[in-house]
Coordinates of C-alpha atoms and ligand atoms in Angstrom, one line a residue:
X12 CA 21.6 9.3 1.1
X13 CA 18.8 8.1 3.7
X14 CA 15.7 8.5 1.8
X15 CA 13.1 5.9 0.9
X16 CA 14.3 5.1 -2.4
X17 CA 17.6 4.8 -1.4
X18 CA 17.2 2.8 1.6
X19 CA 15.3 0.6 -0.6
X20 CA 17.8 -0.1 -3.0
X21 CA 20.3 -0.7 -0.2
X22 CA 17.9 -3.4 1.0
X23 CA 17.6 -4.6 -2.6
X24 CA 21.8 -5.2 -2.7
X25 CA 22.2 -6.5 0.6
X26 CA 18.9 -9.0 0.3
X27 CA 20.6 -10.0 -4.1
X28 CA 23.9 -9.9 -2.6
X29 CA 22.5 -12.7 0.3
X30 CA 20.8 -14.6 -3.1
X31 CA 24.2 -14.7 -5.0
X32 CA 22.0 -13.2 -7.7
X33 CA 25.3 -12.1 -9.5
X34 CA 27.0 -14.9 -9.2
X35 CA 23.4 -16.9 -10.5
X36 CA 23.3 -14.8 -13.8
X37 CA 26.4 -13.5 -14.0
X38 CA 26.9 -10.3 -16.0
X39 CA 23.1 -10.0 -16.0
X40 CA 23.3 -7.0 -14.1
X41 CA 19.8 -8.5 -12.6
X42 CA 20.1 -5.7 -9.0
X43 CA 20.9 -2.7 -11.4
X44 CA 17.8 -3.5 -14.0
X45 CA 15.8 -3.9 -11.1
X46 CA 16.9 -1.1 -8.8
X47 CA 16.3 1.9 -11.6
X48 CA 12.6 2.7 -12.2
X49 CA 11.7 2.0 -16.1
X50 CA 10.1 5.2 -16.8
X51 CA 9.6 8.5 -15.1
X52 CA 6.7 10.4 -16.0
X53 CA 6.1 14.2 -15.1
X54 CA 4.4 16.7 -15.3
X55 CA 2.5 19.7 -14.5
X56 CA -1.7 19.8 -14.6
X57 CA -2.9 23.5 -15.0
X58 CA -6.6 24.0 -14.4
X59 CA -8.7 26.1 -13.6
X60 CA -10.1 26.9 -9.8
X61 CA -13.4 27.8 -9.2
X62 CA -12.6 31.4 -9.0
X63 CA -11.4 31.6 -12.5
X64 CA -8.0 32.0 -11.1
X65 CA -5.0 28.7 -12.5
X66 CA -4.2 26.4 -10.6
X67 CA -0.7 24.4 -11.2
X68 CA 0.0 20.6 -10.1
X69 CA 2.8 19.2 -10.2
X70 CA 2.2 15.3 -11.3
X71 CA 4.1 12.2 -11.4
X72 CA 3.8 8.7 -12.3
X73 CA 6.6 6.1 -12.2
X74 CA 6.6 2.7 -14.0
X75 CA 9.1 1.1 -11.7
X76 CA 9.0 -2.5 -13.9
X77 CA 6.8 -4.3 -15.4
X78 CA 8.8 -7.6 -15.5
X79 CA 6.2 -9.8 -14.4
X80 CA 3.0 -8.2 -15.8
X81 CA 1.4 -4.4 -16.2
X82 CA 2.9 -1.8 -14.2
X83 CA 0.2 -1.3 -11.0
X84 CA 0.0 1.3 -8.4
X85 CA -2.4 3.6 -6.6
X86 CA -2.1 7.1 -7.1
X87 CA -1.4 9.4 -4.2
X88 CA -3.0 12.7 -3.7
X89 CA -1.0 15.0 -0.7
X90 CA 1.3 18.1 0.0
X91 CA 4.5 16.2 0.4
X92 CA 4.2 13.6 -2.3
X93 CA 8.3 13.8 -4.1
X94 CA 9.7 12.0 -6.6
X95 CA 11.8 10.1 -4.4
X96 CA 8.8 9.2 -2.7
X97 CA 6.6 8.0 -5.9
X98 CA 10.0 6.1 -7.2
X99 CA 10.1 4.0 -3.6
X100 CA 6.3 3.3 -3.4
X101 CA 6.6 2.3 -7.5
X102 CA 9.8 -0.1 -6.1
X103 CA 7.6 -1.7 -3.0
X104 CA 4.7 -2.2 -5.5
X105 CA 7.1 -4.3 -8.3
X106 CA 8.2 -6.5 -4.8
X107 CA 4.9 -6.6 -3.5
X108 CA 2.7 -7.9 -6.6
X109 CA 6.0 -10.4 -6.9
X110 CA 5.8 -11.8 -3.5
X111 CA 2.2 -12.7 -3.8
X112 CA 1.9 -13.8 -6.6
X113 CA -0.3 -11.7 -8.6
X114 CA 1.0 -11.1 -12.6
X115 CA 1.3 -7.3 -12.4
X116 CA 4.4 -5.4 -12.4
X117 CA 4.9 -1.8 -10.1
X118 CA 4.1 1.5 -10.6
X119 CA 2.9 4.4 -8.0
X120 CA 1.4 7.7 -9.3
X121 CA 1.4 11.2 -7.4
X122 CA 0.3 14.5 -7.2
X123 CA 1.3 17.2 -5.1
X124 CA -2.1 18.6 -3.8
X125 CA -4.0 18.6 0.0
X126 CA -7.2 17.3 -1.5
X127 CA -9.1 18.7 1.4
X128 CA -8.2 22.2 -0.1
X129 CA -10.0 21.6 -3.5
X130 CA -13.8 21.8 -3.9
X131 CA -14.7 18.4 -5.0
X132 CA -15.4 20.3 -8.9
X133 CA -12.0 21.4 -8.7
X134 CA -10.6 18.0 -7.8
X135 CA -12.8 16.4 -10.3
X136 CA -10.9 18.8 -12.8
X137 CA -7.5 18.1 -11.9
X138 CA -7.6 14.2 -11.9
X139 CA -9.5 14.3 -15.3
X140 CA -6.4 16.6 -16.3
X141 CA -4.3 13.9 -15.2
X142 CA -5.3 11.3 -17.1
X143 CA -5.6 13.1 -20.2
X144 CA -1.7 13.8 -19.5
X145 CA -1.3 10.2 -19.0
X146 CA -3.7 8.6 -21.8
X147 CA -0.5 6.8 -23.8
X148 CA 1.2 5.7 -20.8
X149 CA -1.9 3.6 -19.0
X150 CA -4.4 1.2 -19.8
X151 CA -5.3 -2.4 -19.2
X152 CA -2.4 -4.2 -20.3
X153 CA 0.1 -1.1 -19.9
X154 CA -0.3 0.8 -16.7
X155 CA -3.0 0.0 -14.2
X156 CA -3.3 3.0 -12.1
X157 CA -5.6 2.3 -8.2
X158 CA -6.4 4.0 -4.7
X159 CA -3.6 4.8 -2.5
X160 CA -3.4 8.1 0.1
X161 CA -6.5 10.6 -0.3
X162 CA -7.7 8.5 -3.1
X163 CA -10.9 6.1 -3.4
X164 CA -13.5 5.2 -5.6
X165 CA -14.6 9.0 -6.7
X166 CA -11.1 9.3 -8.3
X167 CA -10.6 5.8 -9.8
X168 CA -14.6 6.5 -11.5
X169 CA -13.3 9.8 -13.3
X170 CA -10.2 8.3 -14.6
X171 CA -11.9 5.6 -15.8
X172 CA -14.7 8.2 -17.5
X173 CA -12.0 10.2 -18.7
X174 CA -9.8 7.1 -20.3
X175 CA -13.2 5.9 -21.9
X176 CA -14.2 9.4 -22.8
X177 CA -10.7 9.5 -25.2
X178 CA -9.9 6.2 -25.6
X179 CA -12.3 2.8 -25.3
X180 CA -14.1 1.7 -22.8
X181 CA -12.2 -0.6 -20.5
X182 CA -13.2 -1.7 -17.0
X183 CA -9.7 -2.5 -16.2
X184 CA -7.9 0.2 -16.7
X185 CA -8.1 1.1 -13.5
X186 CA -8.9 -0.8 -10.5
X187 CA -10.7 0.3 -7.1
X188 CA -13.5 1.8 -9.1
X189 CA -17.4 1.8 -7.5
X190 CA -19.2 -1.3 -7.9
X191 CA -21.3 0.0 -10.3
X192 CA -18.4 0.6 -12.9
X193 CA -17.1 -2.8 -12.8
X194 CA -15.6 -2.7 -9.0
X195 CA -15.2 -5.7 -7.4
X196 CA -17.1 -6.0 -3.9
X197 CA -14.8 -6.0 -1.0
X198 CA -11.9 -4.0 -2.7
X199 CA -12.7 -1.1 -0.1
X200 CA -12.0 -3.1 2.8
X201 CA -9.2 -5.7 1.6
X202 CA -6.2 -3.6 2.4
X203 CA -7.5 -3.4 6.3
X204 CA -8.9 -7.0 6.1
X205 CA -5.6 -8.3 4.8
X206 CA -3.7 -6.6 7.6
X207 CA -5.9 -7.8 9.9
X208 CA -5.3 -11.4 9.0
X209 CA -1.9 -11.0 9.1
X210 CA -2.0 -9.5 12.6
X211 CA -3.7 -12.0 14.5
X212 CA -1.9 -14.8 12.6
X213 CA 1.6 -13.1 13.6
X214 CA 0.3 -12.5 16.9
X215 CA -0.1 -16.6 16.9
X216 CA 2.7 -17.3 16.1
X217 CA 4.4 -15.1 18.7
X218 CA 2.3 -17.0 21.1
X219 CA -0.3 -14.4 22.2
X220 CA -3.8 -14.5 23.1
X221 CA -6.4 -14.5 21.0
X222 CA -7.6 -11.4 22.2
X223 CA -4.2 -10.0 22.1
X224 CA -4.3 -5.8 22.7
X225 CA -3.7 -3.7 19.3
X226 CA -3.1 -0.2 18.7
X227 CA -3.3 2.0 15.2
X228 CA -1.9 4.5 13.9
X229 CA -4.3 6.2 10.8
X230 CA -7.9 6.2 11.0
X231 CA -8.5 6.4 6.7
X232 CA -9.4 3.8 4.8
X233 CA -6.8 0.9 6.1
X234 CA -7.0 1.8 9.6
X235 CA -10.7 1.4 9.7
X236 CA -11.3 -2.0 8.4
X237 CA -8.2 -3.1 10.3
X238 CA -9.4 -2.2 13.7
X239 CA -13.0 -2.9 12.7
X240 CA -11.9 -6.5 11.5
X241 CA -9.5 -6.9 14.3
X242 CA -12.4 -6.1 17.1
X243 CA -14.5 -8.2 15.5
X244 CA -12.4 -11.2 16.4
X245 CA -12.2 -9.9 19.5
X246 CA -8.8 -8.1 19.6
X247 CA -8.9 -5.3 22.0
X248 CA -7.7 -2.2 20.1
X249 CA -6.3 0.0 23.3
X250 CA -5.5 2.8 21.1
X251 CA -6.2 4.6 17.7
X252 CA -4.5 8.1 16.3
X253 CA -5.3 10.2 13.8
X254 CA -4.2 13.5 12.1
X255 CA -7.1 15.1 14.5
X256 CA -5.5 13.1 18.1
X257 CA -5.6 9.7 19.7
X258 CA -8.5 8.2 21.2
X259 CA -7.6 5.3 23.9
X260 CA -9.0 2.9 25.9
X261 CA -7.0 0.0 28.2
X262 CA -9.9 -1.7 27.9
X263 CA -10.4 -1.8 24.5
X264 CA -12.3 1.0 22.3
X265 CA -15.8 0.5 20.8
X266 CA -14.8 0.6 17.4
X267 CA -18.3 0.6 15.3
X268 CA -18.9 4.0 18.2
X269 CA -15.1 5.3 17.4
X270 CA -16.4 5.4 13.2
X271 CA -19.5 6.7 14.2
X272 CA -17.8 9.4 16.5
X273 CA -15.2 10.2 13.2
X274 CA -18.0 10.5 10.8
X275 CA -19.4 13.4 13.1
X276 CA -16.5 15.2 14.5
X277 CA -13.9 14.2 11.7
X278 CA -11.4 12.8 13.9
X279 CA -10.9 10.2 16.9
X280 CA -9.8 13.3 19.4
X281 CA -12.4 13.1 22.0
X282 CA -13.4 9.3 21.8
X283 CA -12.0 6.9 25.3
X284 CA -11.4 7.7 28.2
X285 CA -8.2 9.8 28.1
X286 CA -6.6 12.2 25.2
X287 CA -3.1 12.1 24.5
X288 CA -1.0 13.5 22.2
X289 CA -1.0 11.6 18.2
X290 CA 3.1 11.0 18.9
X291 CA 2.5 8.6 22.0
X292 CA 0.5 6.2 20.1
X293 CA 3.9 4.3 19.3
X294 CA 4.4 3.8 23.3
X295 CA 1.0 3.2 23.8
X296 CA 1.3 -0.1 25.9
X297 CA 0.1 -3.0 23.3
X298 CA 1.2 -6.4 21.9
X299 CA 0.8 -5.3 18.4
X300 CA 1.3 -1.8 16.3
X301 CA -0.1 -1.7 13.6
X302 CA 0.8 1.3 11.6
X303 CA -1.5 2.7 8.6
X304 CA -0.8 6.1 7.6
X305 CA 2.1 7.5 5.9
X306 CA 5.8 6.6 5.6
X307 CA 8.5 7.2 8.3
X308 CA 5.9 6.6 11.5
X309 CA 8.8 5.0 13.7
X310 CA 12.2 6.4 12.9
X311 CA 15.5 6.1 14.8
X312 CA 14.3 9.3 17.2
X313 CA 11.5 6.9 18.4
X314 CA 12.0 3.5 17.8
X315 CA 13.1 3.4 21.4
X316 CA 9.6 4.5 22.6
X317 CA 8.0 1.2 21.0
X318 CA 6.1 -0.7 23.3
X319 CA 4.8 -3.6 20.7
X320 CA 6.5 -6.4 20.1
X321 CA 5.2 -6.8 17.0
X322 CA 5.3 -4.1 14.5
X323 CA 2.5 -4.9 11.2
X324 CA 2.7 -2.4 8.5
X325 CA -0.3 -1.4 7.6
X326 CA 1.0 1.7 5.4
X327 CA 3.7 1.8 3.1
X328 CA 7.2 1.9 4.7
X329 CA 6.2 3.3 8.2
X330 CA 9.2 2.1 9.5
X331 CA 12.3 3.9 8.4
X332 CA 15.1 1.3 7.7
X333 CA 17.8 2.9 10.2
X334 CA 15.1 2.2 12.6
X335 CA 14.8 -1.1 12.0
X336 CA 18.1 -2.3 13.7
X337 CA 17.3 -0.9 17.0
X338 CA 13.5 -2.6 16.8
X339 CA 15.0 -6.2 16.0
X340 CA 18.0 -6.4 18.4
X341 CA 15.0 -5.7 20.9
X342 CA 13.4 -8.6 19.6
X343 CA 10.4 -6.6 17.8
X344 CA 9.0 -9.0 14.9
X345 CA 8.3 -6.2 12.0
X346 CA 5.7 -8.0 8.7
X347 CA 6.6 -5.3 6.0
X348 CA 4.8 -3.5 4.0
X349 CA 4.8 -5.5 0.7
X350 CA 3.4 -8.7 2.8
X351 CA 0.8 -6.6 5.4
X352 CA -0.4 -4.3 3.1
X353 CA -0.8 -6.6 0.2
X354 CA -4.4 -7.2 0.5
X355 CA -5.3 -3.9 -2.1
X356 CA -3.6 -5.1 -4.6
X357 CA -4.7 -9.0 -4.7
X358 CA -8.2 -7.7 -4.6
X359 CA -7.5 -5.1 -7.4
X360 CA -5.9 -8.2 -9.2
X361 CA -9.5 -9.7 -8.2
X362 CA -10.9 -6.7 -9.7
X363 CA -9.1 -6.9 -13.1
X364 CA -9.7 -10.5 -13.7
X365 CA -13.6 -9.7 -13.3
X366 CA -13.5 -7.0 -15.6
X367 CA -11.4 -9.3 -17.9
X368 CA -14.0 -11.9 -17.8
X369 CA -17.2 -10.3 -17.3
X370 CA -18.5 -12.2 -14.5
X371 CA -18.5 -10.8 -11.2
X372 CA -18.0 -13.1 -7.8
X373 CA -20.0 -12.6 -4.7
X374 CA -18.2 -11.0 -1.6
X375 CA -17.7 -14.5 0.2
X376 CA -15.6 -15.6 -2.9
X377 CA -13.5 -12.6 -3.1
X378 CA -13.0 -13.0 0.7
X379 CA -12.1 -16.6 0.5
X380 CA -9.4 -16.3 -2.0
X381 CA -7.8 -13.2 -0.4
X382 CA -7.6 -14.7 2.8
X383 CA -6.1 -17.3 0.8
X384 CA -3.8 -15.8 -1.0
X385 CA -2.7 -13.3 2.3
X386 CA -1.7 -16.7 4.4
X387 CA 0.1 -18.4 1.8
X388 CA 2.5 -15.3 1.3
X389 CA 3.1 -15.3 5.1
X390 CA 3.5 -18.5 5.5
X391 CA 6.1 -18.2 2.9
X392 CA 7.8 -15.6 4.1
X393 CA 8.0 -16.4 8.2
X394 CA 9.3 -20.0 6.9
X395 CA 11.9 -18.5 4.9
X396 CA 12.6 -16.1 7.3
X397 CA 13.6 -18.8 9.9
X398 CA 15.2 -21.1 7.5
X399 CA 17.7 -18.1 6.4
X400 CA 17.8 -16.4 9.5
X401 CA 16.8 -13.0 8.6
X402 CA 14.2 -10.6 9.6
X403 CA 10.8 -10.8 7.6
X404 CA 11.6 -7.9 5.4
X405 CA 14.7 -9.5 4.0
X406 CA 12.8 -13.0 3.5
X407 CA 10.1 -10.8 1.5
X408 CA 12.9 -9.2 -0.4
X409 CA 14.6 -12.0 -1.3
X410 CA 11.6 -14.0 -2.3
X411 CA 10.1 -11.2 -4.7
X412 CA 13.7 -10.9 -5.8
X413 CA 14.1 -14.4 -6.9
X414 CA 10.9 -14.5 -8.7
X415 CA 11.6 -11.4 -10.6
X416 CA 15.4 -12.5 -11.4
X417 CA 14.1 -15.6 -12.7
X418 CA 11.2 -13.3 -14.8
X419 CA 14.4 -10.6 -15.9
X420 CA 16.6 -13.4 -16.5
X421 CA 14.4 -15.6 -19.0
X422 CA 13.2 -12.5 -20.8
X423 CA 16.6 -11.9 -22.2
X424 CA 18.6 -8.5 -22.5
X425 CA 16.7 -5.7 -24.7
Ligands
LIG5 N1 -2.1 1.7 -3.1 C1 -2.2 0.4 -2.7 C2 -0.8 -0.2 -2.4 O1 0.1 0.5 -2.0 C3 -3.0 -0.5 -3.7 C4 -2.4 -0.6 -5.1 C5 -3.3 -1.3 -6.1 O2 -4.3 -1.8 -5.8 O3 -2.9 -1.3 -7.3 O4 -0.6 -1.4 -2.4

């Protein structure tokens, strides 16, 4: 019993347990509803490869609650994607879109595929084939499927064509989509934004310098407009790994070079002034980590090796719980994944209330109210946090927990 799922639902007892919720609503089983996904969706896509020969996908999609709105999620594209997986990432989406505040439920979608072995007419096939498996389950007021791992704007534009294609044309049934499909601007770069924020206002907090020394973990889509954000501001970013290497610098990296350097080669290996091996980023000497990849980055084999003293999740649980309690008894301040990473999922929020209305805000706007909404939440959380005395992960818990007991509560037993 230590995988994602189930270390999430341990965190979801302890954290309802701390909140009394049973005592609250007695007999309202309120931890049980929450803790088991509302619907489990899979499947296999067949189609055919480019040299006539079949290709089968196993495909799932996992509409973990929709308690407090549409069930919302990005859809992940890669080898290892499991059910277990998909069922945690659905769970952290239902938290997440509870803690700040945006009406949407959680869902997470998957398929297990390594995109960059598909010819782009062969993915193109597949994710059409998915959403023509998953027509009566999404939809603008249902399901609201998004970006997440090896997916971006390509993908969200043919699920959108193929929903309008079989059903009706809706903008938001899908969110992340190119501009020119109803997209709103700055939903490519609010998951890296909103970690950036989040960094340099934990970093105040923890009474650091403004230009207080960073390192990454994940060059894709977060980990670029993170670091680019961050050295903007001025934050030195000392290191940066990839799939491909690290790239490091102890005086801080050129980071508009270090994209420009990725674009050609396909990987940060080969950028700064030495190489190391990817693993070492974690001990990389640096005030904050910021991790952006996939899951299970710093586990209890290296959680000694951490040289941050804070720890900003940039991806989805890159911390492994039974990590965890090693990182805070050496005073390492973790911002979890449903608070860091948020940013996506306010803008596609953004996104869906553009489409809903028809009229489309300029980038400064969008910007604005995500920087908003991204300080509020941690404000809210580090308060709670120190009021209850409990790491920021169980303050995030409990406060998406409350407002979605409240929500399960007042909706009655169906
Ligand atoms: N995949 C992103 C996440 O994990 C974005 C989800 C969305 O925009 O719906 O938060």
């Amino acid at each position: 019993m230590n995988s994602a799922i189930s270390n999430i639902i341990e965190l979801l007892k302890k954290t309802g347990g701390r909140l009394g919720l049973e005592q609250t609503y007695p007999g309202e089983r309120i931890i049980d509803r929450i803790a088991v996904s509302d619907k489990i969706i899979r499947f296999k896509a067949i189609i055919k490869m480019d040299d006539g020969s079949a290709g089968i996908f196993q495909c799932y999609r996992i509409q973990h609650s929709d308690t407090l709105g549409p069930y919302k999620g990005g859809t992940r594209l890669h080898p290892d994607v499991n059910l277990d997986e998909v069922k945690a990432l659905a769970t952290l989406m239902t938290l997440k879109t509870a803690l700040v505040d945006v009406p949407f439920g959680g869902g997470k979608g998957g398929i297990v595929v390594d995109p960059k072995k598909l010819s782009q007419s062969e993915l193109e096939r597949l994710i059409r084939k998915y959403t023509v498996k998953l027509l009566n389950d999404i939809g603008p007021n249902l399901d609201i499927p998004a970006p997440d791992v090896n997916s971006g704007e390509r993908e969200m534009a043919w699920i959108y064509d193929e929903y309008r294609k079989h059903r009706e044309l809706a903008r938001g049934v899908v969110t992340g989509k190119p501009v020119e499909l109803g997209g709103s601007l700055g939903r490519i770069s609010a998951t890296g934004a909103g970690v950036a924020m989040i960094a340099v206002e934990a970093a105040r907090d923890a009474g650091m310098p403004e230009k207080f020394r960073a390192s990454i973990e994940g060059f894709g889509n977060v980990g670029v407009y993170a670091a680019q954000k961050l050295f903007d501001l001025g934050v030195k970013i000392v290191a940066v790994s990839d799939s491909s290497g690290m790239a490091s610098d102890t005086k801080g990296l050129d980071i508009p070079a270090l994209i420009r350097h990725k674009e050609i080669s396909g990987g940060v290996r080969g950028f700064g002034d030495k190489t190391l091996p990817k693993e070492d980023i974690v001990s990389i000497p640096a005030d904050v980590f910021i991790p952006c990849a996939l899951g299970d980055c710093i586990r209890k084999d290296n959680a000694s090796r951490v040289a941050a003293r804070i720890i900003v999740e940039g991806a989805n649980a890159p911390v492994s719980l039974d990590a965890e309690p090693e990182l805070v008894s050496r005073g390492v301040a973790i911002v979890p994944d449903i608070l860091a990473n948020a940013g996506g999922v306010i803008v596609s929020y953004f996104e869906w209330v553009q489409n809903r209305e028809g009229f489309y805000w300029e980038e400064d706007m969008v910007a604005g109210r995500l920087r908003e909404k991204m300080i509020h939440a941690y404000r809210k959380v580090r308060e709670y946090s120190i009021g209850e005395g409990v790491t920021m992960r169980e303050a995030a818990y409990m406060l998406a927990l409350k407002k979605i007991a409240r929500a399960v509560r007042v909706r009655g037993i169906q």
